[in-house]
mmCIF file of C-alpha atoms and ligand atoms in Angstrom:
data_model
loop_
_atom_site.group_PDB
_atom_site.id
_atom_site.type_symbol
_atom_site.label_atom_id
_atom_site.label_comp_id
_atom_site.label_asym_id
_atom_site.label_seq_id
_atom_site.Cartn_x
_atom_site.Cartn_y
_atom_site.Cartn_z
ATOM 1 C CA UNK J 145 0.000 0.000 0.000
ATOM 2 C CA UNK J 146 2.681 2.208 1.167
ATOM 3 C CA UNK J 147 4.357 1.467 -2.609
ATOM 4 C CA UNK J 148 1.841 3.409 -4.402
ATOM 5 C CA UNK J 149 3.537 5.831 -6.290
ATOM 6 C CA UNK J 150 1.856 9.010 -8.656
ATOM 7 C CA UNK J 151 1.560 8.713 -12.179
ATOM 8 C CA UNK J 152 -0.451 10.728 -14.395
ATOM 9 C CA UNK J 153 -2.543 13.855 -14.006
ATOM 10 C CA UNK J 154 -6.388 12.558 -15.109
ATOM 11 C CA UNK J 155 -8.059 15.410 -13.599
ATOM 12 C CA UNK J 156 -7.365 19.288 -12.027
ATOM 13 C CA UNK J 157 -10.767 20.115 -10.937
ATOM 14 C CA UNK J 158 -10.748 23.498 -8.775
ATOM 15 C CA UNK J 159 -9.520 22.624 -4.926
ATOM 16 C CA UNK J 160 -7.388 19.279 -6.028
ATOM 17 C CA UNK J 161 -5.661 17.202 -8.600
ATOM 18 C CA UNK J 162 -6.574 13.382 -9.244
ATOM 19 C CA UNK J 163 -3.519 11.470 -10.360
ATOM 20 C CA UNK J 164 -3.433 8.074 -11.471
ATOM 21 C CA UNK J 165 -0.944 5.123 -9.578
ATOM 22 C CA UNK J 166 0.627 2.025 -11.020
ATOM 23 C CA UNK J 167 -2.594 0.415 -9.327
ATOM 24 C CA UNK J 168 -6.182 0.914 -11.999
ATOM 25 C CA UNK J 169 -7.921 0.878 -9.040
ATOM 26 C CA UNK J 170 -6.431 3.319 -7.184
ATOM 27 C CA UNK J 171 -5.974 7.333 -7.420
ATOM 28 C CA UNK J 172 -3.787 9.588 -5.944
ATOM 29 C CA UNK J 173 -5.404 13.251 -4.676
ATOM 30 C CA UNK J 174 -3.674 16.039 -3.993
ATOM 31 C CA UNK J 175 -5.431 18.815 -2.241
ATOM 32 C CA UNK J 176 -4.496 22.897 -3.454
ATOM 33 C CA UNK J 177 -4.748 25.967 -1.572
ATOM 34 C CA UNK J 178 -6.894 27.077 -4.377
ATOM 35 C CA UNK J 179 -10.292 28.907 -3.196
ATOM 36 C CA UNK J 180 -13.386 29.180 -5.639
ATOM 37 C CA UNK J 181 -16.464 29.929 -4.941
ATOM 38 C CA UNK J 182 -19.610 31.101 -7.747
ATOM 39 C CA UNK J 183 -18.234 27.934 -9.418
ATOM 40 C CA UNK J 184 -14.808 29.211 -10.052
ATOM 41 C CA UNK J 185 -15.619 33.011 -10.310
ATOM 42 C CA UNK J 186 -13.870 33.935 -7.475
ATOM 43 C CA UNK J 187 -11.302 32.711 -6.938
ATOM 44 C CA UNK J 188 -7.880 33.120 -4.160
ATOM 45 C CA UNK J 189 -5.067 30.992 -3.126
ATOM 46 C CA UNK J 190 -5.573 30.482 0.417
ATOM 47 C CA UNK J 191 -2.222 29.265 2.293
ATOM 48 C CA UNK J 192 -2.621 25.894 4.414
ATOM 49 C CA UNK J 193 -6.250 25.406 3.222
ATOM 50 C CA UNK J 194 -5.243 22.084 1.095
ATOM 51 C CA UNK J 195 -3.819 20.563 4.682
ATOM 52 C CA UNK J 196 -6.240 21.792 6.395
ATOM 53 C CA UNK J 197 -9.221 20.093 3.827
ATOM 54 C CA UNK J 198 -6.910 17.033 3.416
ATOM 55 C CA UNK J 199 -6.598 16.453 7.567
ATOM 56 C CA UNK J 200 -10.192 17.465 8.634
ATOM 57 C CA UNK J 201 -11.416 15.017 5.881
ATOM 58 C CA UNK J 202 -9.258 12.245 6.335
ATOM 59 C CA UNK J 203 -10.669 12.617 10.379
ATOM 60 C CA UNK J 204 -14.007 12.757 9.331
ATOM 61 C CA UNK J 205 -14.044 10.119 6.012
ATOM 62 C CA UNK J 206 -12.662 7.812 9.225
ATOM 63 C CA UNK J 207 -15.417 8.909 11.406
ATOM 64 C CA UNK J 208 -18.116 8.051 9.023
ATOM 65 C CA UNK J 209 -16.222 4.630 7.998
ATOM 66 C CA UNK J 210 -15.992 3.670 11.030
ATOM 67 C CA UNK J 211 -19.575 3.968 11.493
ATOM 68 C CA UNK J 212 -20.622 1.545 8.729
ATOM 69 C CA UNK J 213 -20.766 3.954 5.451
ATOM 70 C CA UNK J 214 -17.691 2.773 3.031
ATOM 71 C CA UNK J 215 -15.565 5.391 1.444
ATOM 72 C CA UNK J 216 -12.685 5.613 -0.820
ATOM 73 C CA UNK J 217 -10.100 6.845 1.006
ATOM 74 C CA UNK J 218 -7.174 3.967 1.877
ATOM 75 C CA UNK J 219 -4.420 5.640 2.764
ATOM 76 C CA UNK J 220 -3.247 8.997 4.251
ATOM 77 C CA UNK J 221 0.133 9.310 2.349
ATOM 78 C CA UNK J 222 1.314 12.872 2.849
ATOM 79 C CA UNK J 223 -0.716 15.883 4.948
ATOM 80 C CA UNK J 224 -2.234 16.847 1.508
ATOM 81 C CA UNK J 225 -2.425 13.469 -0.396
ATOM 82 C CA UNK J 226 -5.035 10.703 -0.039
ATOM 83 C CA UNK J 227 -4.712 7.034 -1.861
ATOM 84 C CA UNK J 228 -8.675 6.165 -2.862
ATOM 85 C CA UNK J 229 -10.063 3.913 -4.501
ATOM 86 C CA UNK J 230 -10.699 4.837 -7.946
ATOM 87 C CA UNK J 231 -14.725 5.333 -8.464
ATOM 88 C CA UNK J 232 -16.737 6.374 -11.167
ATOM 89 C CA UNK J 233 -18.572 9.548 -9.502
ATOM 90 C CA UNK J 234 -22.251 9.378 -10.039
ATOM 91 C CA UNK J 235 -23.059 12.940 -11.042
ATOM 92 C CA UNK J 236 -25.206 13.614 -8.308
ATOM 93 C CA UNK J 237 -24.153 15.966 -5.472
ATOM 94 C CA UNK J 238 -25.639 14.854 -2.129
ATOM 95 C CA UNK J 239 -26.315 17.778 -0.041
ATOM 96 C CA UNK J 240 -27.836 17.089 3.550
ATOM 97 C CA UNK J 241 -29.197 20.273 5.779
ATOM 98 C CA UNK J 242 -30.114 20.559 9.607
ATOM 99 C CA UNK J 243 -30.760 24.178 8.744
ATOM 100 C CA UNK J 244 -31.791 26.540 6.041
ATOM 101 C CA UNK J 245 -28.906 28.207 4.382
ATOM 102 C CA UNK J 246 -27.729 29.351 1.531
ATOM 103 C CA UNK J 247 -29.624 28.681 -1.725
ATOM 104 C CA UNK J 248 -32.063 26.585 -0.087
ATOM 105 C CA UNK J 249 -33.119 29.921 1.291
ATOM 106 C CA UNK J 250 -32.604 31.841 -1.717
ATOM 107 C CA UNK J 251 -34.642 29.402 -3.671
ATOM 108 C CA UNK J 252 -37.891 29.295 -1.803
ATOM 109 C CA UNK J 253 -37.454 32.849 0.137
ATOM 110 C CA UNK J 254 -36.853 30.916 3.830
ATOM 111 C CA UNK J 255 -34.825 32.547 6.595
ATOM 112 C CA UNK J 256 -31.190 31.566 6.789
ATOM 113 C CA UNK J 257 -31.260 29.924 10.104
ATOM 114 C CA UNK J 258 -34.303 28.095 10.307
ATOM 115 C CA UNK J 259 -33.751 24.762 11.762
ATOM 116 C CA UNK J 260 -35.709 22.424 9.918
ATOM 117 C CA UNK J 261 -37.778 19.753 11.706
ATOM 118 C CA UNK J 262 -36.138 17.279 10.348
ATOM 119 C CA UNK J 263 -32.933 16.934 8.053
ATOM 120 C CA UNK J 264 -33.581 17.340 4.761
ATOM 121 C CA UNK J 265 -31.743 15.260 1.804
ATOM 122 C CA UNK J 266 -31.366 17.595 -1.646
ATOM 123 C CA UNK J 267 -30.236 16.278 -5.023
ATOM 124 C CA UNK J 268 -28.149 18.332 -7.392
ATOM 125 C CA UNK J 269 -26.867 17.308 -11.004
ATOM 126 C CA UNK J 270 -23.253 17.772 -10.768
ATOM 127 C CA UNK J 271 -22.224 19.689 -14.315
ATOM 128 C CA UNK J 272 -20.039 23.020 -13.711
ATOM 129 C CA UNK J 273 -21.099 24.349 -16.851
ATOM 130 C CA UNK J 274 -24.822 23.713 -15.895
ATOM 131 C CA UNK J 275 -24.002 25.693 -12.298
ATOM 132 C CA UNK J 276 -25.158 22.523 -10.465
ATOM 133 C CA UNK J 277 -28.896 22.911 -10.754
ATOM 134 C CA UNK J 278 -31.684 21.146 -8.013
ATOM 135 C CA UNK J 279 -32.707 18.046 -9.339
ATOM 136 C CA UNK J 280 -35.092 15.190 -8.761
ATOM 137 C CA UNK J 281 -35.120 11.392 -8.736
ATOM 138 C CA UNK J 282 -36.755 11.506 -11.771
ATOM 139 C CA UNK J 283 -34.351 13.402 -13.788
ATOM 140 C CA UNK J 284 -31.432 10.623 -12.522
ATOM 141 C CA UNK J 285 -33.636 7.838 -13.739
ATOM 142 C CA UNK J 286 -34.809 9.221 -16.687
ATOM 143 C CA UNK J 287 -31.291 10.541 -17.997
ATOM 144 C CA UNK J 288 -29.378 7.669 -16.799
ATOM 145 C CA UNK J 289 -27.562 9.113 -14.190
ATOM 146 C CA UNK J 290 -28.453 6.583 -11.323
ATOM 147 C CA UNK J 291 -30.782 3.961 -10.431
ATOM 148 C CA UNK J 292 -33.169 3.829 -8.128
ATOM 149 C CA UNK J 293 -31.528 1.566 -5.250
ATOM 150 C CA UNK J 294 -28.273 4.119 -5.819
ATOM 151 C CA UNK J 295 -30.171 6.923 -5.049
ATOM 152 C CA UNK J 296 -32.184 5.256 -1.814
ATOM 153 C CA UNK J 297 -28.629 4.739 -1.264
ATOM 154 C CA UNK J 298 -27.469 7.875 -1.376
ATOM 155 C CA UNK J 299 -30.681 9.054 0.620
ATOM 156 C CA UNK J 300 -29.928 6.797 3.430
ATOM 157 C CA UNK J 301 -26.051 6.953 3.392
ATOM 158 C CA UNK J 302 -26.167 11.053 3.477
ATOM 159 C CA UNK J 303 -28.634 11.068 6.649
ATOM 160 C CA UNK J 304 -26.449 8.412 8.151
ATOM 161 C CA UNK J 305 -23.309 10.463 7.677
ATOM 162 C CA UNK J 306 -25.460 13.437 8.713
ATOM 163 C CA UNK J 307 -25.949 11.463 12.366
ATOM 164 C CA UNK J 308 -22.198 11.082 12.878
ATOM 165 C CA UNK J 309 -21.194 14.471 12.094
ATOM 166 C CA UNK J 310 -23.626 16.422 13.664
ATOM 167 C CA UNK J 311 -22.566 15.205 16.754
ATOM 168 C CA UNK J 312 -19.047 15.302 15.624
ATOM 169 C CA UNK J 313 -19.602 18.864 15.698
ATOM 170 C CA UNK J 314 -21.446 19.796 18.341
ATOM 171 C CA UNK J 315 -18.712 18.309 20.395
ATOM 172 C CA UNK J 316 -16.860 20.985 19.386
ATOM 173 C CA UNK J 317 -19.612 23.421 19.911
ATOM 174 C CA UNK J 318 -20.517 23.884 16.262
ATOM 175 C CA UNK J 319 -23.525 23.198 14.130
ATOM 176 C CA UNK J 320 -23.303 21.682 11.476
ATOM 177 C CA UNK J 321 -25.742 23.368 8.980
ATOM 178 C CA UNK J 322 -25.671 21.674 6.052
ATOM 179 C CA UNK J 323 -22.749 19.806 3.860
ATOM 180 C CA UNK J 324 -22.457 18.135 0.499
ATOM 181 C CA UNK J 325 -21.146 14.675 -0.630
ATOM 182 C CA UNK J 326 -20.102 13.059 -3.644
ATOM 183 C CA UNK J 327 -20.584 9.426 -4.155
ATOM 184 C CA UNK J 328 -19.157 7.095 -6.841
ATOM 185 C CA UNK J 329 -19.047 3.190 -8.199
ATOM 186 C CA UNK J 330 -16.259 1.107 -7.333
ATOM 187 C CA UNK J 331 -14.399 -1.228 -9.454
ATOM 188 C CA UNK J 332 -15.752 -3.865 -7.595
ATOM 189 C CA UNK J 333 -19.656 -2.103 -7.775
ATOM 190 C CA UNK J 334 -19.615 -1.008 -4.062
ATOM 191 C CA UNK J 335 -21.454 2.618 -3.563
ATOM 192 C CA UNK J 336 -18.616 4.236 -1.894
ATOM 193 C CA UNK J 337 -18.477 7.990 -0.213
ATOM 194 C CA UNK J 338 -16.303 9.780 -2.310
ATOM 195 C CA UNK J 339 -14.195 13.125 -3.005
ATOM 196 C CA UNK J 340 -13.775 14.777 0.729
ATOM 197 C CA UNK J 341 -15.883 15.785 3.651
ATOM 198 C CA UNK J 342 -14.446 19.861 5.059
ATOM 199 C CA UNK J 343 -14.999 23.154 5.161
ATOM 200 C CA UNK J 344 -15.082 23.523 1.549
ATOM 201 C CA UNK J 345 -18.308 21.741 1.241
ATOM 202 C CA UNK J 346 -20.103 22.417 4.692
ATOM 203 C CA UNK J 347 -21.768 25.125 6.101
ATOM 204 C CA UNK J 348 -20.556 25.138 10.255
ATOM 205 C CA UNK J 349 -21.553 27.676 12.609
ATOM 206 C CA UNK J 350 -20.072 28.654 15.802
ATOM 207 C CA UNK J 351 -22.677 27.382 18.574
ATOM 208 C CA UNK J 352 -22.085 30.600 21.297
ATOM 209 C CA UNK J 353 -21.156 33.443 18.659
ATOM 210 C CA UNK J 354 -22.635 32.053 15.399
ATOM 211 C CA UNK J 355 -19.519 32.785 13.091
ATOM 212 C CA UNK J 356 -18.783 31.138 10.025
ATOM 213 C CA UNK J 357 -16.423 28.747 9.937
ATOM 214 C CA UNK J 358 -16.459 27.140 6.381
ATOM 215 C CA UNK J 359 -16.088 28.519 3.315
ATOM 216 C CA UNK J 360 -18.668 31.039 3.459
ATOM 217 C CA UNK J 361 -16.160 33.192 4.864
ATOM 218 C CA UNK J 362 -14.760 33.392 1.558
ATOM 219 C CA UNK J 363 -17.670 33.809 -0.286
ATOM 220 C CA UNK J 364 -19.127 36.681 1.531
ATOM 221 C CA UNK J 365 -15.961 37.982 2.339
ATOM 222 C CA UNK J 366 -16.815 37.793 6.370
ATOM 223 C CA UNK J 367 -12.982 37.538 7.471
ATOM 224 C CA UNK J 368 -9.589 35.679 6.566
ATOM 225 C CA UNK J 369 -10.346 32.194 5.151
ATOM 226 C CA UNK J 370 -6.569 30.741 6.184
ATOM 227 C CA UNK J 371 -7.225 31.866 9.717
ATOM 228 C CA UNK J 372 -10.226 30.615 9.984
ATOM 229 C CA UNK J 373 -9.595 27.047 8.550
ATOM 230 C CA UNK J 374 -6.113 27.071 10.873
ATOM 231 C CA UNK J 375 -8.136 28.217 13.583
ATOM 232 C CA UNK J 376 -11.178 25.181 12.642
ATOM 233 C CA UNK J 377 -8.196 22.825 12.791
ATOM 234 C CA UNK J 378 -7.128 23.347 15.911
ATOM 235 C CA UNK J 379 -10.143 23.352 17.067
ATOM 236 C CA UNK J 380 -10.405 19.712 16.043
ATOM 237 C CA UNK J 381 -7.357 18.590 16.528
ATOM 238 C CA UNK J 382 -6.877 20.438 19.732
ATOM 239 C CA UNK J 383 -2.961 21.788 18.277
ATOM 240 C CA UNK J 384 -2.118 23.612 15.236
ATOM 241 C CA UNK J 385 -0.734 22.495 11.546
ATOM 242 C CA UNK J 386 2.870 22.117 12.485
ATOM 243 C CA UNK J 387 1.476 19.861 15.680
ATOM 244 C CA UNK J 388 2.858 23.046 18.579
ATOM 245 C CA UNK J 389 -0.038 25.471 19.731
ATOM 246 C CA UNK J 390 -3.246 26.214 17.865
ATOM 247 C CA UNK J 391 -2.126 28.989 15.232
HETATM 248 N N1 ATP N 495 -12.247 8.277 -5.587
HETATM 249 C C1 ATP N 495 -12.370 9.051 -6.655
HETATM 250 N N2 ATP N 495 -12.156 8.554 -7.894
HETATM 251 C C2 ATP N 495 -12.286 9.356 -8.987
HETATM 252 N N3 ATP N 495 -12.635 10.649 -8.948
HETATM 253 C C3 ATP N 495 -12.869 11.191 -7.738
HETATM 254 C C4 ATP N 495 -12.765 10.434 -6.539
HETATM 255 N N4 ATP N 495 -13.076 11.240 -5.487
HETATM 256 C C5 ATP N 495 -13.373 12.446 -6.019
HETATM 257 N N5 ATP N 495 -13.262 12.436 -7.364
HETATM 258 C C6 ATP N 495 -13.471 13.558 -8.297
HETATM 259 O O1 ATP N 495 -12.259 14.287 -8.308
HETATM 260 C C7 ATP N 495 -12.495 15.671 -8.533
HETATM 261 C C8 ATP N 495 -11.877 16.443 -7.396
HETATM 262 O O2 ATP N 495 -11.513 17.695 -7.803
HETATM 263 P P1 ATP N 495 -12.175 19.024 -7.241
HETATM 264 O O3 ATP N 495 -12.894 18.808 -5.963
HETATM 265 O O4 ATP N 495 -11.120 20.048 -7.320
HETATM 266 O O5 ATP N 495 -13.251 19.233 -8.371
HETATM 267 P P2 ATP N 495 -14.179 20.495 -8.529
HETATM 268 O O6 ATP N 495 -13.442 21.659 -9.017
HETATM 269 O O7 ATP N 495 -14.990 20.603 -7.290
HETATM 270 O O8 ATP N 495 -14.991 20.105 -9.766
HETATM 271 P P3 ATP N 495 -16.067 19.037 -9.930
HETATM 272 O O9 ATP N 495 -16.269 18.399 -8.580
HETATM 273 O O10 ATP N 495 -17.240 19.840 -10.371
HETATM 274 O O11 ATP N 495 -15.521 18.109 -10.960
HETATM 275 C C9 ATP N 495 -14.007 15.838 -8.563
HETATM 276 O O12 ATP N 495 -14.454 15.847 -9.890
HETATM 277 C C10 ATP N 495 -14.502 14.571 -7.859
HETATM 278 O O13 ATP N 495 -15.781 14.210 -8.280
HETATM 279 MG MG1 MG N 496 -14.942 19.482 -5.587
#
Protein backbone atom coordinates (compact mmCIF):
# COMPACT_ATOMS: atom_id res chain seq x y z
CA UNK A 1 0.00 0.00 0.00
CA UNK A 2 2.68 2.21 1.17
CA UNK A 3 4.36 1.47 -2.61
CA UNK A 4 1.84 3.41 -4.40
CA UNK A 5 3.54 5.83 -6.29
CA UNK A 6 1.86 9.01 -8.66
CA UNK A 7 1.56 8.71 -12.18
CA UNK A 8 -0.45 10.73 -14.40
CA UNK A 9 -2.54 13.85 -14.01
CA UNK A 10 -6.39 12.56 -15.11
CA UNK A 11 -8.06 15.41 -13.60
CA UNK A 12 -7.37 19.29 -12.03
CA UNK A 13 -10.77 20.12 -10.94
CA UNK A 14 -10.75 23.50 -8.78
CA UNK A 15 -9.52 22.62 -4.93
CA UNK A 16 -7.39 19.28 -6.03
CA UNK A 17 -5.66 17.20 -8.60
CA UNK A 18 -6.57 13.38 -9.24
CA UNK A 19 -3.52 11.47 -10.36
CA UNK A 20 -3.43 8.07 -11.47
CA UNK A 21 -0.94 5.12 -9.58
CA UNK A 22 0.63 2.03 -11.02
CA UNK A 23 -2.59 0.42 -9.33
CA UNK A 24 -6.18 0.91 -12.00
CA UNK A 25 -7.92 0.88 -9.04
CA UNK A 26 -6.43 3.32 -7.18
CA UNK A 27 -5.97 7.33 -7.42
CA UNK A 28 -3.79 9.59 -5.94
CA UNK A 29 -5.40 13.25 -4.68
CA UNK A 30 -3.67 16.04 -3.99
CA UNK A 31 -5.43 18.82 -2.24
CA UNK A 32 -4.50 22.90 -3.45
CA UNK A 33 -4.75 25.97 -1.57
CA UNK A 34 -6.89 27.08 -4.38
CA UNK A 35 -10.29 28.91 -3.20
CA UNK A 36 -13.39 29.18 -5.64
CA UNK A 37 -16.46 29.93 -4.94
CA UNK A 38 -19.61 31.10 -7.75
CA UNK A 39 -18.23 27.93 -9.42
CA UNK A 40 -14.81 29.21 -10.05
CA UNK A 41 -15.62 33.01 -10.31
CA UNK A 42 -13.87 33.93 -7.48
CA UNK A 43 -11.30 32.71 -6.94
CA UNK A 44 -7.88 33.12 -4.16
CA UNK A 45 -5.07 30.99 -3.13
CA UNK A 46 -5.57 30.48 0.42
CA UNK A 47 -2.22 29.26 2.29
CA UNK A 48 -2.62 25.89 4.41
CA UNK A 49 -6.25 25.41 3.22
CA UNK A 50 -5.24 22.08 1.09
CA UNK A 51 -3.82 20.56 4.68
CA UNK A 52 -6.24 21.79 6.39
CA UNK A 53 -9.22 20.09 3.83
CA UNK A 54 -6.91 17.03 3.42
CA UNK A 55 -6.60 16.45 7.57
CA UNK A 56 -10.19 17.47 8.63
CA UNK A 57 -11.42 15.02 5.88
CA UNK A 58 -9.26 12.24 6.34
CA UNK A 59 -10.67 12.62 10.38
CA UNK A 60 -14.01 12.76 9.33
CA UNK A 61 -14.04 10.12 6.01
CA UNK A 62 -12.66 7.81 9.22
CA UNK A 63 -15.42 8.91 11.41
CA UNK A 64 -18.12 8.05 9.02
CA UNK A 65 -16.22 4.63 8.00
CA UNK A 66 -15.99 3.67 11.03
CA UNK A 67 -19.57 3.97 11.49
CA UNK A 68 -20.62 1.55 8.73
CA UNK A 69 -20.77 3.95 5.45
CA UNK A 70 -17.69 2.77 3.03
CA UNK A 71 -15.56 5.39 1.44
CA UNK A 72 -12.68 5.61 -0.82
CA UNK A 73 -10.10 6.85 1.01
CA UNK A 74 -7.17 3.97 1.88
CA UNK A 75 -4.42 5.64 2.76
CA UNK A 76 -3.25 9.00 4.25
CA UNK A 77 0.13 9.31 2.35
CA UNK A 78 1.31 12.87 2.85
CA UNK A 79 -0.72 15.88 4.95
CA UNK A 80 -2.23 16.85 1.51
CA UNK A 81 -2.43 13.47 -0.40
CA UNK A 82 -5.03 10.70 -0.04
CA UNK A 83 -4.71 7.03 -1.86
CA UNK A 84 -8.67 6.16 -2.86
CA UNK A 85 -10.06 3.91 -4.50
CA UNK A 86 -10.70 4.84 -7.95
CA UNK A 87 -14.73 5.33 -8.46
CA UNK A 88 -16.74 6.37 -11.17
CA UNK A 89 -18.57 9.55 -9.50
CA UNK A 90 -22.25 9.38 -10.04
CA UNK A 91 -23.06 12.94 -11.04
CA UNK A 92 -25.21 13.61 -8.31
CA UNK A 93 -24.15 15.97 -5.47
CA UNK A 94 -25.64 14.85 -2.13
CA UNK A 95 -26.32 17.78 -0.04
CA UNK A 96 -27.84 17.09 3.55
CA UNK A 97 -29.20 20.27 5.78
CA UNK A 98 -30.11 20.56 9.61
CA UNK A 99 -30.76 24.18 8.74
CA UNK A 100 -31.79 26.54 6.04
CA UNK A 101 -28.91 28.21 4.38
CA UNK A 102 -27.73 29.35 1.53
CA UNK A 103 -29.62 28.68 -1.73
CA UNK A 104 -32.06 26.58 -0.09
CA UNK A 105 -33.12 29.92 1.29
CA UNK A 106 -32.60 31.84 -1.72
CA UNK A 107 -34.64 29.40 -3.67
CA UNK A 108 -37.89 29.29 -1.80
CA UNK A 109 -37.45 32.85 0.14
CA UNK A 110 -36.85 30.92 3.83
CA UNK A 111 -34.83 32.55 6.60
CA UNK A 112 -31.19 31.57 6.79
CA UNK A 113 -31.26 29.92 10.10
CA UNK A 114 -34.30 28.10 10.31
CA UNK A 115 -33.75 24.76 11.76
CA UNK A 116 -35.71 22.42 9.92
CA UNK A 117 -37.78 19.75 11.71
CA UNK A 118 -36.14 17.28 10.35
CA UNK A 119 -32.93 16.93 8.05
CA UNK A 120 -33.58 17.34 4.76
CA UNK A 121 -31.74 15.26 1.80
CA UNK A 122 -31.37 17.59 -1.65
CA UNK A 123 -30.24 16.28 -5.02
CA UNK A 124 -28.15 18.33 -7.39
CA UNK A 125 -26.87 17.31 -11.00
CA UNK A 126 -23.25 17.77 -10.77
CA UNK A 127 -22.22 19.69 -14.31
CA UNK A 128 -20.04 23.02 -13.71
CA UNK A 129 -21.10 24.35 -16.85
CA UNK A 130 -24.82 23.71 -15.90
CA UNK A 131 -24.00 25.69 -12.30
CA UNK A 132 -25.16 22.52 -10.46
CA UNK A 133 -28.90 22.91 -10.75
CA UNK A 134 -31.68 21.15 -8.01
CA UNK A 135 -32.71 18.05 -9.34
CA UNK A 136 -35.09 15.19 -8.76
CA UNK A 137 -35.12 11.39 -8.74
CA UNK A 138 -36.75 11.51 -11.77
CA UNK A 139 -34.35 13.40 -13.79
CA UNK A 140 -31.43 10.62 -12.52
CA UNK A 141 -33.64 7.84 -13.74
CA UNK A 142 -34.81 9.22 -16.69
CA UNK A 143 -31.29 10.54 -18.00
CA UNK A 144 -29.38 7.67 -16.80
CA UNK A 145 -27.56 9.11 -14.19
CA UNK A 146 -28.45 6.58 -11.32
CA UNK A 147 -30.78 3.96 -10.43
CA UNK A 148 -33.17 3.83 -8.13
CA UNK A 149 -31.53 1.57 -5.25
CA UNK A 150 -28.27 4.12 -5.82
CA UNK A 151 -30.17 6.92 -5.05
CA UNK A 152 -32.18 5.26 -1.81
CA UNK A 153 -28.63 4.74 -1.26
CA UNK A 154 -27.47 7.87 -1.38
CA UNK A 155 -30.68 9.05 0.62
CA UNK A 156 -29.93 6.80 3.43
CA UNK A 157 -26.05 6.95 3.39
CA UNK A 158 -26.17 11.05 3.48
CA UNK A 159 -28.63 11.07 6.65
CA UNK A 160 -26.45 8.41 8.15
CA UNK A 161 -23.31 10.46 7.68
CA UNK A 162 -25.46 13.44 8.71
CA UNK A 163 -25.95 11.46 12.37
CA UNK A 164 -22.20 11.08 12.88
CA UNK A 165 -21.19 14.47 12.09
CA UNK A 166 -23.63 16.42 13.66
CA UNK A 167 -22.57 15.21 16.75
CA UNK A 168 -19.05 15.30 15.62
CA UNK A 169 -19.60 18.86 15.70
CA UNK A 170 -21.45 19.80 18.34
CA UNK A 171 -18.71 18.31 20.39
CA UNK A 172 -16.86 20.98 19.39
CA UNK A 173 -19.61 23.42 19.91
CA UNK A 174 -20.52 23.88 16.26
CA UNK A 175 -23.52 23.20 14.13
CA UNK A 176 -23.30 21.68 11.48
CA UNK A 177 -25.74 23.37 8.98
CA UNK A 178 -25.67 21.67 6.05
CA UNK A 179 -22.75 19.81 3.86
CA UNK A 180 -22.46 18.14 0.50
CA UNK A 181 -21.15 14.67 -0.63
CA UNK A 182 -20.10 13.06 -3.64
CA UNK A 183 -20.58 9.43 -4.15
CA UNK A 184 -19.16 7.10 -6.84
CA UNK A 185 -19.05 3.19 -8.20
CA UNK A 186 -16.26 1.11 -7.33
CA UNK A 187 -14.40 -1.23 -9.45
CA UNK A 188 -15.75 -3.87 -7.59
CA UNK A 189 -19.66 -2.10 -7.77
CA UNK A 190 -19.61 -1.01 -4.06
CA UNK A 191 -21.45 2.62 -3.56
CA UNK A 192 -18.62 4.24 -1.89
CA UNK A 193 -18.48 7.99 -0.21
CA UNK A 194 -16.30 9.78 -2.31
CA UNK A 195 -14.19 13.12 -3.01
CA UNK A 196 -13.78 14.78 0.73
CA UNK A 197 -15.88 15.78 3.65
CA UNK A 198 -14.45 19.86 5.06
CA UNK A 199 -15.00 23.15 5.16
CA UNK A 200 -15.08 23.52 1.55
CA UNK A 201 -18.31 21.74 1.24
CA UNK A 202 -20.10 22.42 4.69
CA UNK A 203 -21.77 25.13 6.10
CA UNK A 204 -20.56 25.14 10.26
CA UNK A 205 -21.55 27.68 12.61
CA UNK A 206 -20.07 28.65 15.80
CA UNK A 207 -22.68 27.38 18.57
CA UNK A 208 -22.08 30.60 21.30
CA UNK A 209 -21.16 33.44 18.66
CA UNK A 210 -22.64 32.05 15.40
CA UNK A 211 -19.52 32.79 13.09
CA UNK A 212 -18.78 31.14 10.03
CA UNK A 213 -16.42 28.75 9.94
CA UNK A 214 -16.46 27.14 6.38
CA UNK A 215 -16.09 28.52 3.32
CA UNK A 216 -18.67 31.04 3.46
CA UNK A 217 -16.16 33.19 4.86
CA UNK A 218 -14.76 33.39 1.56
CA UNK A 219 -17.67 33.81 -0.29
CA UNK A 220 -19.13 36.68 1.53
CA UNK A 221 -15.96 37.98 2.34
CA UNK A 222 -16.81 37.79 6.37
CA UNK A 223 -12.98 37.54 7.47
CA UNK A 224 -9.59 35.68 6.57
CA UNK A 225 -10.35 32.19 5.15
CA UNK A 226 -6.57 30.74 6.18
CA UNK A 227 -7.23 31.87 9.72
CA UNK A 228 -10.23 30.61 9.98
CA UNK A 229 -9.60 27.05 8.55
CA UNK A 230 -6.11 27.07 10.87
CA UNK A 231 -8.14 28.22 13.58
CA UNK A 232 -11.18 25.18 12.64
CA UNK A 233 -8.20 22.82 12.79
CA UNK A 234 -7.13 23.35 15.91
CA UNK A 235 -10.14 23.35 17.07
CA UNK A 236 -10.41 19.71 16.04
CA UNK A 237 -7.36 18.59 16.53
CA UNK A 238 -6.88 20.44 19.73
CA UNK A 239 -2.96 21.79 18.28
CA UNK A 240 -2.12 23.61 15.24
CA UNK A 241 -0.73 22.50 11.55
CA UNK A 242 2.87 22.12 12.48
CA UNK A 243 1.48 19.86 15.68
CA UNK A 244 2.86 23.05 18.58
CA UNK A 245 -0.04 25.47 19.73
CA UNK A 246 -3.25 26.21 17.87
CA UNK A 247 -2.13 28.99 15.23
N1 LIG B 1 -12.25 8.28 -5.59
C1 LIG B 1 -12.37 9.05 -6.66
N2 LIG B 1 -12.16 8.55 -7.89
C2 LIG B 1 -12.29 9.36 -8.99
N3 LIG B 1 -12.63 10.65 -8.95
C3 LIG B 1 -12.87 11.19 -7.74
C4 LIG B 1 -12.76 10.43 -6.54
N4 LIG B 1 -13.08 11.24 -5.49
C5 LIG B 1 -13.37 12.45 -6.02
N5 LIG B 1 -13.26 12.44 -7.36
C6 LIG B 1 -13.47 13.56 -8.30
O1 LIG B 1 -12.26 14.29 -8.31
C7 LIG B 1 -12.50 15.67 -8.53
C8 LIG B 1 -11.88 16.44 -7.40
O2 LIG B 1 -11.51 17.70 -7.80
P1 LIG B 1 -12.17 19.02 -7.24
O3 LIG B 1 -12.89 18.81 -5.96
O4 LIG B 1 -11.12 20.05 -7.32
O5 LIG B 1 -13.25 19.23 -8.37
P2 LIG B 1 -14.18 20.50 -8.53
O6 LIG B 1 -13.44 21.66 -9.02
O7 LIG B 1 -14.99 20.60 -7.29
O8 LIG B 1 -14.99 20.10 -9.77
P3 LIG B 1 -16.07 19.04 -9.93
O9 LIG B 1 -16.27 18.40 -8.58
O10 LIG B 1 -17.24 19.84 -10.37
O11 LIG B 1 -15.52 18.11 -10.96
C9 LIG B 1 -14.01 15.84 -8.56
O12 LIG B 1 -14.45 15.85 -9.89
C10 LIG B 1 -14.50 14.57 -7.86
O13 LIG B 1 -15.78 14.21 -8.28
MG1 LIG C 1 -14.94 19.48 -5.59
Amino acid sequence: MSTTTRGALLYEGKAKQVYATQDPDLVWIHFKDDATAFNGVKRASVQDKGEVNARISAHLLGAVGAAGVPTHLVEVRSPRDHICTRVEVIPVEVVVRNVVAGSLARRFGREEGEVLPRPMVEFFYKSDSLNDPPMSDEHALLFGWAEAWELAYLRHAGLRVNDVLKAFWAELGVTLVDFKLEFGRAPNGQLLLADEISPDGSRLWDRATGQHLDKDVFRRDLGDLGDTYRALFARVFGHGLDGGAAG
